[in-house]
PDB file of C-alpha atoms and ligand atoms in Angstrom:
ATOM      1  CA  MET A 295     126.689  54.229 -27.462  1.00 80.00           C
ATOM      2  CA  PRO A 296     123.393  54.051 -29.318  1.00 91.00           C
ATOM      3  CA  GLU A 297     123.301  51.056 -31.657  1.00 94.00           C
ATOM      4  CA  LEU A 298     120.441  49.733 -33.764  1.00 96.00           C
ATOM      5  CA  PRO A 299     118.289  48.561 -30.803  1.00 94.00           C
ATOM      6  CA  ASP A 300     118.705  51.896 -28.996  1.00 94.00           C
ATOM      7  CA  VAL A 301     117.966  53.883 -32.146  1.00 95.00           C
ATOM      8  CA  ALA A 302     114.877  51.709 -32.699  1.00 95.00           C
ATOM      9  CA  GLY A 303     113.825  52.882 -29.224  1.00 93.00           C
ATOM     10  CA  PHE A 304     114.321  56.534 -30.248  1.00 95.00           C
ATOM     11  CA  GLN A 305     112.253  55.806 -33.358  1.00 96.00           C
ATOM     12  CA  GLU A 306     109.342  54.555 -31.226  1.00 95.00           C
ATOM     13  CA  TYR A 307     109.699  57.553 -28.933  1.00 95.00           C
ATOM     14  CA  LEU A 308     109.554  59.997 -31.841  1.00 97.00           C
ATOM     15  CA  GLU A 309     106.614  58.163 -33.414  1.00 97.00           C
ATOM     16  CA  ALA A 310     104.737  58.574 -30.134  1.00 97.00           C
ATOM     17  CA  ASN A 311     105.790  62.177 -29.449  1.00 97.00           C
ATOM     18  CA  VAL A 312     106.311  64.176 -32.649  1.00 97.00           C
ATOM     19  CA  VAL A 313     104.701  62.524 -35.700  1.00 98.00           C
ATOM     20  CA  GLY A 314     101.849  64.695 -36.958  1.00 98.00           C
ATOM     21  CA  LYS A 315     103.198  67.864 -35.331  1.00 98.00           C
ATOM     22  CA  THR A 316     104.055  71.022 -37.264  1.00 98.00           C
ATOM     23  CA  ILE A 317     107.361  72.763 -36.641  1.00 98.00           C
ATOM     24  CA  ASP A 318     107.033  76.394 -35.599  1.00 97.00           C
ATOM     25  CA  HIS A 319     110.746  77.127 -35.413  1.00 96.00           C
ATOM     26  CA  THR A 320     114.111  75.463 -35.018  1.00 96.00           C
ATOM     27  CA  SER A 321     117.128  76.488 -33.006  1.00 96.00           C
ATOM     28  CA  VAL A 322     120.644  75.089 -33.450  1.00 95.00           C
ATOM     29  CA  LYS A 323     122.450  75.601 -30.140  1.00 92.00           C
ATOM     30  CA  ASP A 324     125.819  74.437 -31.430  1.00 90.00           C
ATOM     31  CA  ASP A 325     126.694  74.431 -35.141  1.00 91.00           C
ATOM     32  CA  ARG A 326     129.302  71.700 -34.653  1.00 91.00           C
ATOM     33  CA  ILE A 327     126.591  69.043 -34.696  1.00 92.00           C
ATOM     34  CA  LEU A 328     125.551  69.984 -38.242  1.00 95.00           C
ATOM     35  CA  GLU A 329     126.992  68.056 -41.145  1.00 94.00           C
ATOM     36  CA  GLY A 330     126.561  69.127 -44.762  1.00 94.00           C
ATOM     37  CA  VAL A 331     124.047  71.837 -43.883  1.00 95.00           C
ATOM     38  CA  SER A 332     124.259  75.227 -42.142  1.00 95.00           C
ATOM     39  CA  SER A 333     121.715  76.415 -39.610  1.00 94.00           C
ATOM     40  CA  HIS A 334     120.586  79.111 -42.069  1.00 95.00           C
ATOM     41  CA  GLU A 335     119.948  76.459 -44.719  1.00 95.00           C
ATOM     42  CA  LEU A 336     118.237  74.187 -42.215  1.00 95.00           C
ATOM     43  CA  TYR A 337     115.705  76.613 -40.668  1.00 95.00           C
ATOM     44  CA  PRO A 338     113.551  77.292 -43.764  1.00 95.00           C
ATOM     45  CA  ARG A 339     113.546  73.578 -44.642  1.00 96.00           C
ATOM     46  CA  LEU A 340     111.883  72.762 -41.327  1.00 97.00           C
ATOM     47  CA  LYS A 341     109.728  75.813 -40.561  1.00 97.00           C
ATOM     48  CA  ASP A 342     105.982  75.251 -41.011  1.00 97.00           C
ATOM     49  CA  HIS A 343     106.464  71.667 -42.173  1.00 98.00           C
ATOM     50  CA  SER A 344     104.885  68.775 -40.349  1.00 98.00           C
ATOM     51  CA  ILE A 345     106.573  65.531 -39.342  1.00 98.00           C
ATOM     52  CA  GLN A 346     105.141  62.678 -41.379  1.00 98.00           C
ATOM     53  CA  SER A 347     107.217  59.638 -40.518  1.00 98.00           C
ATOM     54  CA  ILE A 348     110.231  58.328 -38.624  1.00 98.00           C
ATOM     55  CA  GLN A 349     112.355  55.792 -40.468  1.00 97.00           C
ATOM     56  CA  ARG A 350     115.532  54.066 -39.370  1.00 97.00           C
ATOM     57  CA  HIS A 351     118.529  52.730 -41.265  1.00 98.00           C
ATOM     58  CA  GLY A 352     121.234  51.233 -39.064  1.00 97.00           C
ATOM     59  CA  LYS A 353     122.081  53.876 -36.470  1.00 96.00           C
ATOM     60  CA  PHE A 354     120.477  56.741 -38.435  1.00 97.00           C
ATOM     61  CA  LEU A 355     116.968  58.135 -38.022  1.00 98.00           C
ATOM     62  CA  PHE A 356     115.198  59.902 -40.876  1.00 98.00           C
ATOM     63  CA  VAL A 357     112.582  62.371 -39.720  1.00 98.00           C
ATOM     64  CA  GLY A 358     110.302  62.637 -42.764  1.00 98.00           C
ATOM     65  CA  LEU A 359     108.827  66.096 -43.377  1.00 98.00           C
ATOM     66  CA  SER A 360     105.772  67.254 -45.335  1.00 97.00           C
ATOM     67  CA  SER A 361     108.220  68.991 -47.717  1.00 93.00           C
ATOM     68  CA  GLY A 362     109.440  65.545 -48.798  1.00 93.00           C
ATOM     69  CA  GLY A 363     112.884  66.051 -47.226  1.00 97.00           C
ATOM     70  CA  TYR A 364     114.366  64.402 -44.152  1.00 98.00           C
ATOM     71  CA  LEU A 365     116.075  65.673 -41.041  1.00 98.00           C
ATOM     72  CA  VAL A 366     118.698  63.000 -40.360  1.00 98.00           C
ATOM     73  CA  LEU A 367     119.792  62.223 -36.798  1.00 97.00           C
ATOM     74  CA  HIS A 368     122.856  60.231 -35.778  1.00 95.00           C
ATOM     75  CA  PHE A 369     123.531  59.815 -32.084  1.00 93.00           C
ATOM     76  CA  GLY A 370     127.304  59.377 -31.753  1.00 87.00           C
ATOM     77  CA  MET A 371     128.368  58.128 -28.327  1.00 82.00           C
ATOM     78  CA  THR A 372     125.827  59.720 -26.014  1.00 85.00           C
ATOM     79  CA  GLY A 373     123.050  61.237 -28.106  1.00 90.00           C
ATOM     80  CA  GLU A 374     119.328  60.971 -27.447  1.00 93.00           C
ATOM     81  CA  VAL A 375     116.039  62.793 -28.020  1.00 96.00           C
ATOM     82  CA  LYS A 376     113.761  64.273 -25.370  1.00 97.00           C
ATOM     83  CA  ALA A 377     110.327  65.823 -25.714  1.00 97.00           C
ATOM     84  CA  PHE A 378     109.184  68.560 -23.333  1.00 97.00           C
ATOM     85  CA  ARG A 379     106.444  71.192 -23.029  1.00 96.00           C
ATOM     86  CA  ASN A 380     106.848  74.952 -23.134  1.00 95.00           C
ATOM     87  CA  GLY A 381     107.564  76.106 -19.593  1.00 93.00           C
ATOM     88  CA  ASP A 382     109.459  72.927 -18.670  1.00 95.00           C
ATOM     89  CA  ASP A 383     113.234  73.091 -18.364  1.00 95.00           C
ATOM     90  CA  GLN A 384     115.111  72.511 -21.578  1.00 95.00           C
ATOM     91  CA  PRO A 385     117.229  69.347 -21.204  1.00 95.00           C
ATOM     92  CA  SER A 386     120.917  70.019 -20.590  1.00 94.00           C
ATOM     93  CA  HIS A 387     123.256  69.505 -23.557  1.00 94.00           C
ATOM     94  CA  THR A 388     120.469  70.323 -26.029  1.00 95.00           C
ATOM     95  CA  ARG A 389     122.164  70.921 -29.393  1.00 94.00           C
ATOM     96  CA  LEU A 390     119.111  71.212 -31.614  1.00 96.00           C
ATOM     97  CA  LEU A 391     115.627  72.261 -30.623  1.00 97.00           C
ATOM     98  CA  LEU A 392     112.450  71.797 -32.631  1.00 97.00           C
ATOM     99  CA  ALA A 393     109.584  73.901 -31.299  1.00 98.00           C
ATOM    100  CA  PHE A 394     106.134  72.772 -32.442  1.00 98.00           C
ATOM    101  CA  LYS A 395     103.018  74.839 -32.930  1.00 98.00           C
ATOM    102  CA  ASP A 396     101.233  72.930 -30.133  1.00 97.00           C
ATOM    103  CA  ALA A 397     103.640  74.296 -27.469  1.00 96.00           C
ATOM    104  CA  SER A 398     105.637  71.074 -27.268  1.00 97.00           C
ATOM    105  CA  ASN A 399     109.324  70.738 -28.139  1.00 98.00           C
ATOM    106  CA  LEU A 400     111.860  68.164 -29.102  1.00 98.00           C
ATOM    107  CA  ALA A 401     115.480  68.384 -27.979  1.00 97.00           C
ATOM    108  CA  TYR A 402     118.308  66.535 -29.685  1.00 96.00           C
ATOM    109  CA  VAL A 403     120.712  66.052 -26.812  1.00 94.00           C
ATOM    110  CA  SER A 404     124.381  65.144 -27.194  1.00 91.00           C
ATOM    111  CA  LYS A 405     126.644  65.418 -24.203  1.00 87.00           C
ATOM    112  CA  ARG A 406     129.881  64.620 -26.001  1.00 80.00           C
ATOM    113  CA  MET A 407     129.125  66.393 -29.292  1.00 68.00           C
ATOM    114  CA  LEU A 408     129.812  63.313 -31.367  1.00 72.00           C
ATOM    115  CA  GLY A 409     126.363  63.036 -32.904  1.00 78.00           C
ATOM    116  CA  LYS A 410     125.496  64.516 -36.274  1.00 93.00           C
ATOM    117  CA  VAL A 411     122.445  66.228 -37.680  1.00 95.00           C
ATOM    118  CA  SER A 412     122.019  66.487 -41.446  1.00 97.00           C
ATOM    119  CA  PHE A 413     119.311  67.179 -43.975  1.00 97.00           C
ATOM    120  CA  THR A 414     118.640  65.289 -47.180  1.00 98.00           C
ATOM    121  CA  GLU A 415     116.039  65.455 -49.920  1.00 96.00           C
ATOM    122  CA  LYS A 416     116.572  61.794 -50.812  1.00 97.00           C
ATOM    123  CA  ARG A 417     116.904  59.089 -48.197  1.00 97.00           C
ATOM    124  CA  ASP A 418     118.402  56.483 -50.539  1.00 96.00           C
ATOM    125  CA  ARG A 419     120.996  58.919 -51.833  1.00 97.00           C
ATOM    126  CA  PHE A 420     122.033  59.792 -48.273  1.00 97.00           C
ATOM    127  CA  ILE A 421     122.430  56.085 -47.453  1.00 98.00           C
ATOM    128  CA  SER A 422     124.641  55.482 -50.474  1.00 97.00           C
ATOM    129  CA  GLU A 423     126.665  58.676 -49.910  1.00 96.00           C
ATOM    130  CA  GLN A 424     127.339  57.537 -46.336  1.00 96.00           C
ATOM    131  CA  ASP A 425     128.362  54.146 -47.742  1.00 97.00           C
ATOM    132  CA  LEU A 426     125.943  52.277 -45.477  1.00 97.00           C
ATOM    133  CA  GLY A 427     125.300  48.588 -46.021  1.00 97.00           C
ATOM    134  CA  PRO A 428     121.812  47.116 -45.617  1.00 98.00           C
ATOM    135  CA  ASP A 429     120.128  47.607 -42.261  1.00 98.00           C
ATOM    136  CA  ALA A 430     120.839  44.599 -40.047  1.00 98.00           C
ATOM    137  CA  LEU A 431     117.107  43.982 -39.451  1.00 97.00           C
ATOM    138  CA  SER A 432     115.747  44.884 -42.876  1.00 96.00           C
ATOM    139  CA  ASP A 433     113.795  42.378 -44.974  1.00 95.00           C
ATOM    140  CA  ARG A 434     116.290  43.003 -47.763  1.00 93.00           C
ATOM    141  CA  LEU A 435     119.082  41.452 -45.738  1.00 97.00           C
ATOM    142  CA  ASP A 436     118.251  37.752 -45.966  1.00 97.00           C
ATOM    143  CA  ARG A 437     120.612  34.981 -44.939  1.00 96.00           C
ATOM    144  CA  ASP A 438     122.075  34.530 -48.435  1.00 96.00           C
ATOM    145  CA  ARG A 439     122.932  38.200 -48.732  1.00 97.00           C
ATOM    146  CA  PHE A 440     124.423  38.260 -45.228  1.00 97.00           C
ATOM    147  CA  LEU A 441     126.554  35.240 -46.101  1.00 96.00           C
ATOM    148  CA  ALA A 442     127.668  36.797 -49.378  1.00 96.00           C
ATOM    149  CA  ILE A 443     128.630  40.048 -47.634  1.00 96.00           C
ATOM    150  CA  LEU A 444     130.681  38.384 -44.887  1.00 95.00           C
ATOM    151  CA  SER A 445     132.281  35.756 -47.132  1.00 93.00           C
ATOM    152  CA  SER A 446     133.512  38.511 -49.427  1.00 92.00           C
ATOM    153  CA  ARG A 447     135.582  39.771 -46.500  1.00 91.00           C
ATOM    154  CA  LYS A 448     138.779  38.605 -44.901  1.00 91.00           C
ATOM    155  CA  GLY A 449     140.071  39.516 -41.484  1.00 94.00           C
ATOM    156  CA  ASN A 450     138.575  40.008 -38.074  1.00 96.00           C
ATOM    157  CA  LEU A 451     134.995  38.848 -37.583  1.00 96.00           C
ATOM    158  CA  LYS A 452     133.990  41.408 -34.971  1.00 97.00           C
ATOM    159  CA  ALA A 453     135.416  44.264 -37.058  1.00 97.00           C
ATOM    160  CA  ALA A 454     133.331  43.048 -40.003  1.00 97.00           C
ATOM    161  CA  LEU A 455     130.141  42.951 -37.917  1.00 97.00           C
ATOM    162  CA  MET A 456     130.767  46.539 -36.790  1.00 97.00           C
ATOM    163  CA  ASP A 457     131.638  47.769 -40.306  1.00 97.00           C
ATOM    164  CA  GLN A 458     128.641  49.945 -41.227  1.00 97.00           C
ATOM    165  CA  SER A 459     129.441  49.647 -44.928  1.00 97.00           C
ATOM    166  CA  LEU A 460     128.837  45.880 -44.760  1.00 97.00           C
ATOM    167  CA  VAL A 461     125.824  45.667 -42.441  1.00 98.00           C
ATOM    168  CA  SER A 462     124.422  48.775 -40.811  1.00 98.00           C
ATOM    169  CA  GLY A 463     123.444  49.077 -37.146  1.00 97.00           C
ATOM    170  CA  ILE A 464     125.760  46.865 -35.060  1.00 97.00           C
ATOM    171  CA  GLY A 465     128.287  48.482 -32.708  1.00 96.00           C
ATOM    172  CA  ASN A 466     130.686  47.272 -30.041  1.00 96.00           C
ATOM    173  CA  VAL A 467     128.196  46.102 -27.412  1.00 95.00           C
ATOM    174  CA  TYR A 468     125.826  44.171 -29.660  1.00 96.00           C
ATOM    175  CA  ALA A 469     128.704  42.685 -31.669  1.00 97.00           C
ATOM    176  CA  ASP A 470     129.921  41.095 -28.411  1.00 97.00           C
ATOM    177  CA  GLU A 471     126.438  39.791 -27.588  1.00 97.00           C
ATOM    178  CA  ILE A 472     125.860  38.376 -31.080  1.00 98.00           C
ATOM    179  CA  LEU A 473     129.223  36.574 -31.068  1.00 98.00           C
ATOM    180  CA  PHE A 474     128.658  35.226 -27.559  1.00 98.00           C
ATOM    181  CA  GLN A 475     125.206  33.907 -28.492  1.00 98.00           C
ATOM    182  CA  ALA A 476     126.657  32.385 -31.665  1.00 98.00           C
ATOM    183  CA  GLY A 477     129.567  30.760 -29.786  1.00 97.00           C
ATOM    184  CA  LEU A 478     132.095  32.511 -32.031  1.00 97.00           C
ATOM    185  CA  ASN A 479     135.267  34.143 -30.765  1.00 97.00           C
ATOM    186  CA  PRO A 480     135.521  37.873 -31.522  1.00 96.00           C
ATOM    187  CA  ALA A 481     139.240  37.556 -32.290  1.00 95.00           C
ATOM    188  CA  ASP A 482     138.712  34.974 -35.048  1.00 96.00           C
ATOM    189  CA  SER A 483     139.127  35.806 -38.711  1.00 96.00           C
ATOM    190  CA  ILE A 484     136.307  35.225 -41.174  1.00 96.00           C
ATOM    191  CA  GLU A 485     138.485  32.910 -43.246  1.00 94.00           C
ATOM    192  CA  ASP A 486     138.915  30.603 -40.227  1.00 93.00           C
ATOM    193  CA  LEU A 487     135.164  29.981 -39.980  1.00 94.00           C
ATOM    194  CA  GLU A 488     133.076  27.308 -41.658  1.00 93.00           C
ATOM    195  CA  GLU A 489     130.169  28.327 -43.853  1.00 92.00           C
ATOM    196  CA  SER A 490     127.908  26.704 -41.235  1.00 95.00           C
ATOM    197  CA  ASP A 491     129.243  29.186 -38.613  1.00 95.00           C
ATOM    198  CA  LEU A 492     128.234  32.131 -40.777  1.00 94.00           C
ATOM    199  CA  LYS A 493     124.861  30.554 -41.567  1.00 95.00           C
ATOM    200  CA  HIS A 494     124.229  30.171 -37.842  1.00 97.00           C
ATOM    201  CA  LEU A 495     125.368  33.746 -37.172  1.00 97.00           C
ATOM    202  CA  TYR A 496     122.556  35.260 -39.254  1.00 98.00           C
ATOM    203  CA  PRO A 497     119.520  34.132 -37.188  1.00 98.00           C
ATOM    204  CA  VAL A 498     121.450  34.822 -33.975  1.00 98.00           C
ATOM    205  CA  MET A 499     122.198  38.387 -35.122  1.00 98.00           C
ATOM    206  CA  ARG A 500     118.531  39.011 -35.978  1.00 97.00           C
ATOM    207  CA  ARG A 501     117.299  37.578 -32.676  1.00 97.00           C
ATOM    208  CA  VAL A 502     119.787  39.498 -30.514  1.00 96.00           C
ATOM    209  CA  LEU A 503     118.967  42.814 -32.221  1.00 96.00           C
ATOM    210  CA  ARG A 504     115.216  42.225 -31.861  1.00 95.00           C
ATOM    211  CA  VAL A 505     115.583  41.312 -28.190  1.00 94.00           C
ATOM    212  CA  GLY A 506     117.781  44.388 -27.763  1.00 93.00           C
ATOM    213  CA  ALA A 507     115.163  46.618 -29.369  1.00 91.00           C
ATOM    214  CA  ARG A 508     112.562  45.311 -26.915  1.00 90.00           C
ATOM    215  CA  HIS A 509     114.711  46.002 -23.850  1.00 87.00           C
ATOM    216  CA  GLN A 510     116.892  48.921 -25.011  1.00 75.00           C
ATOM    217  CA  GLY A 511     118.769  50.640 -22.260  1.00 63.00           C
ATOM    218  CA  HIS A 512     117.652  48.317 -19.492  1.00 73.00           C
ATOM    219  CA  SER A 513     120.364  45.685 -19.237  1.00 71.00           C
ATOM    220  CA  GLU A 514     118.716  44.084 -16.178  1.00 75.00           C
ATOM    221  CA  GLU A 515     115.731  43.192 -18.379  1.00 82.00           C
ATOM    222  CA  TYR A 516     117.707  41.186 -20.926  1.00 87.00           C
ATOM    223  CA  PRO A 517     116.975  37.472 -20.857  1.00 88.00           C
ATOM    224  CA  ALA A 518     119.066  35.237 -18.603  1.00 89.00           C
ATOM    225  CA  GLY A 519     121.986  33.945 -20.620  1.00 93.00           C
ATOM    226  CA  TYR A 520     122.745  37.349 -22.138  1.00 94.00           C
ATOM    227  CA  LEU A 521     126.287  38.706 -21.929  1.00 94.00           C
ATOM    228  CA  LEU A 522     124.908  42.272 -21.854  1.00 91.00           C
ATOM    229  CA  ARG A 523     123.853  41.783 -18.246  1.00 89.00           C
ATOM    230  CA  GLU A 524     127.471  41.005 -17.313  1.00 92.00           C
ATOM    231  CA  ARG A 525     129.254  43.623 -19.372  1.00 90.00           C
ATOM    232  CA  PHE A 526     131.179  45.247 -16.507  1.00 90.00           C
ATOM    233  CA  GLU A 527     134.482  44.651 -14.739  1.00 89.00           C
ATOM    234  CA  GLY A 528     134.278  41.283 -12.998  1.00 93.00           C
ATOM    235  CA  GLY A 529     131.234  40.253 -15.059  1.00 95.00           C
ATOM    236  CA  ARG A 530     130.772  36.490 -15.260  1.00 96.00           C
ATOM    237  CA  CYS A 531     129.882  34.084 -18.038  1.00 97.00           C
ATOM    238  CA  PRO A 532     126.113  33.487 -18.019  1.00 94.00           C
ATOM    239  CA  GLU A 533     126.906  29.793 -18.575  1.00 93.00           C
ATOM    240  CA  PHE A 534     128.833  29.663 -15.266  1.00 90.00           C
ATOM    241  CA  HIS A 535     132.397  29.494 -16.643  1.00 91.00           C
ATOM    242  CA  GLY A 536     133.705  32.209 -14.349  1.00 94.00           C
ATOM    243  CA  GLU A 537     134.865  35.711 -15.154  1.00 96.00           C
ATOM    244  CA  LEU A 538     134.571  36.946 -18.703  1.00 97.00           C
ATOM    245  CA  THR A 539     137.724  37.771 -20.637  1.00 96.00           C
ATOM    246  CA  VAL A 540     138.167  41.461 -21.422  1.00 97.00           C
ATOM    247  CA  THR A 541     140.403  42.193 -24.421  1.00 96.00           C
ATOM    248  CA  LYS A 542     140.791  44.731 -27.196  1.00 97.00           C
ATOM    249  CA  VAL A 543     139.495  43.537 -30.547  1.00 95.00           C
ATOM    250  CA  ALA A 544     139.307  45.868 -33.531  1.00 90.00           C
ATOM    251  CA  GLY A 545     140.410  48.614 -31.139  1.00 93.00           C
ATOM    252  CA  ARG A 546     137.371  48.179 -28.894  1.00 95.00           C
ATOM    253  CA  THR A 547     136.890  46.749 -25.406  1.00 96.00           C
ATOM    254  CA  THR A 548     135.564  43.242 -25.927  1.00 97.00           C
ATOM    255  CA  TYR A 549     133.902  40.814 -23.517  1.00 97.00           C
ATOM    256  CA  SER A 550     133.930  37.098 -24.259  1.00 97.00           C
ATOM    257  CA  CYS A 551     134.079  33.664 -22.646  1.00 97.00           C
ATOM    258  CA  PRO A 552     136.935  31.423 -23.849  1.00 95.00           C
ATOM    259  CA  GLN A 553     134.904  28.292 -23.100  1.00 97.00           C
ATOM    260  CA  CYS A 554     131.666  29.347 -24.794  1.00 97.00           C
ATOM    261  CA  GLN A 555     133.584  30.970 -27.656  1.00 97.00           C
ATOM    262  CA  PRO A 556     136.641  28.778 -28.423  1.00 96.00           C
ATOM    263  CA  ARG A 557     139.110  30.117 -30.988  1.00 94.00           C
ATOM    264  CA  LYS A 558     138.888  28.509 -34.430  1.00 90.00           C
ATOM    265  CA  GLY A 559     141.899  30.249 -35.883  1.00 73.00           C
ATOM    266  CA  SER A 560     145.411  30.601 -34.540  1.00 67.00           C
TER     267      SER A 560
HETATM  268 ZN1   ZN B 729     131.082  30.580 -20.907  1.00 72.09          ZN
END
């Protein structure tokens, strides 16, 4: 499932492939991907406008248009974007197609239909309407703010990391990696941790997400010592403690090592 590092990869891809291009026409192949906008409302907002910028907040991408508005892309479980030329085959599971005046195209692809495409005039308003917390890598999320956000919460630590209204961008896979690198057990509750644990968690979170953004999608390229390389049945602790433990935490399949990540709570 695309998380912040994967979406940062899509951002780079769009910056390289579509920024500066002018939209000739748009085609929604399946209206179920649209949220808060109909295809008939969407078409005139895109037609003849050029793409000026690609911005990211958490798992959302904002495609900035010369009109001042934004096409907003969210990738659900399996979404991605693919550019192709006129005459090439359209990617399968294309749900939205942007055709540019230079004979190139962009497909928003979503196999499982869980992604969402929206349109907004105001980026900040969209972010607050979606109840998104600060982006996990933004300059505005410094260590003090991160500490204040987490300390205001009780309950499961991993659930809090994945709660987009607290900090935006972390999902199941990177939550596991961050907690492994921080030596914290995903099943622990925030109130069982010391302040020093949470202080340590902040730089680890930033580092893991940055490393993830550099290697998105290629788990074999992650540095040695990363859990992500071992996130499969029978995967082993990178610190040589044997097989990883697979449990359900916050309703999600969770990989951890009981020796690297000892429980602090009961
Ligand atoms: Zn271990």
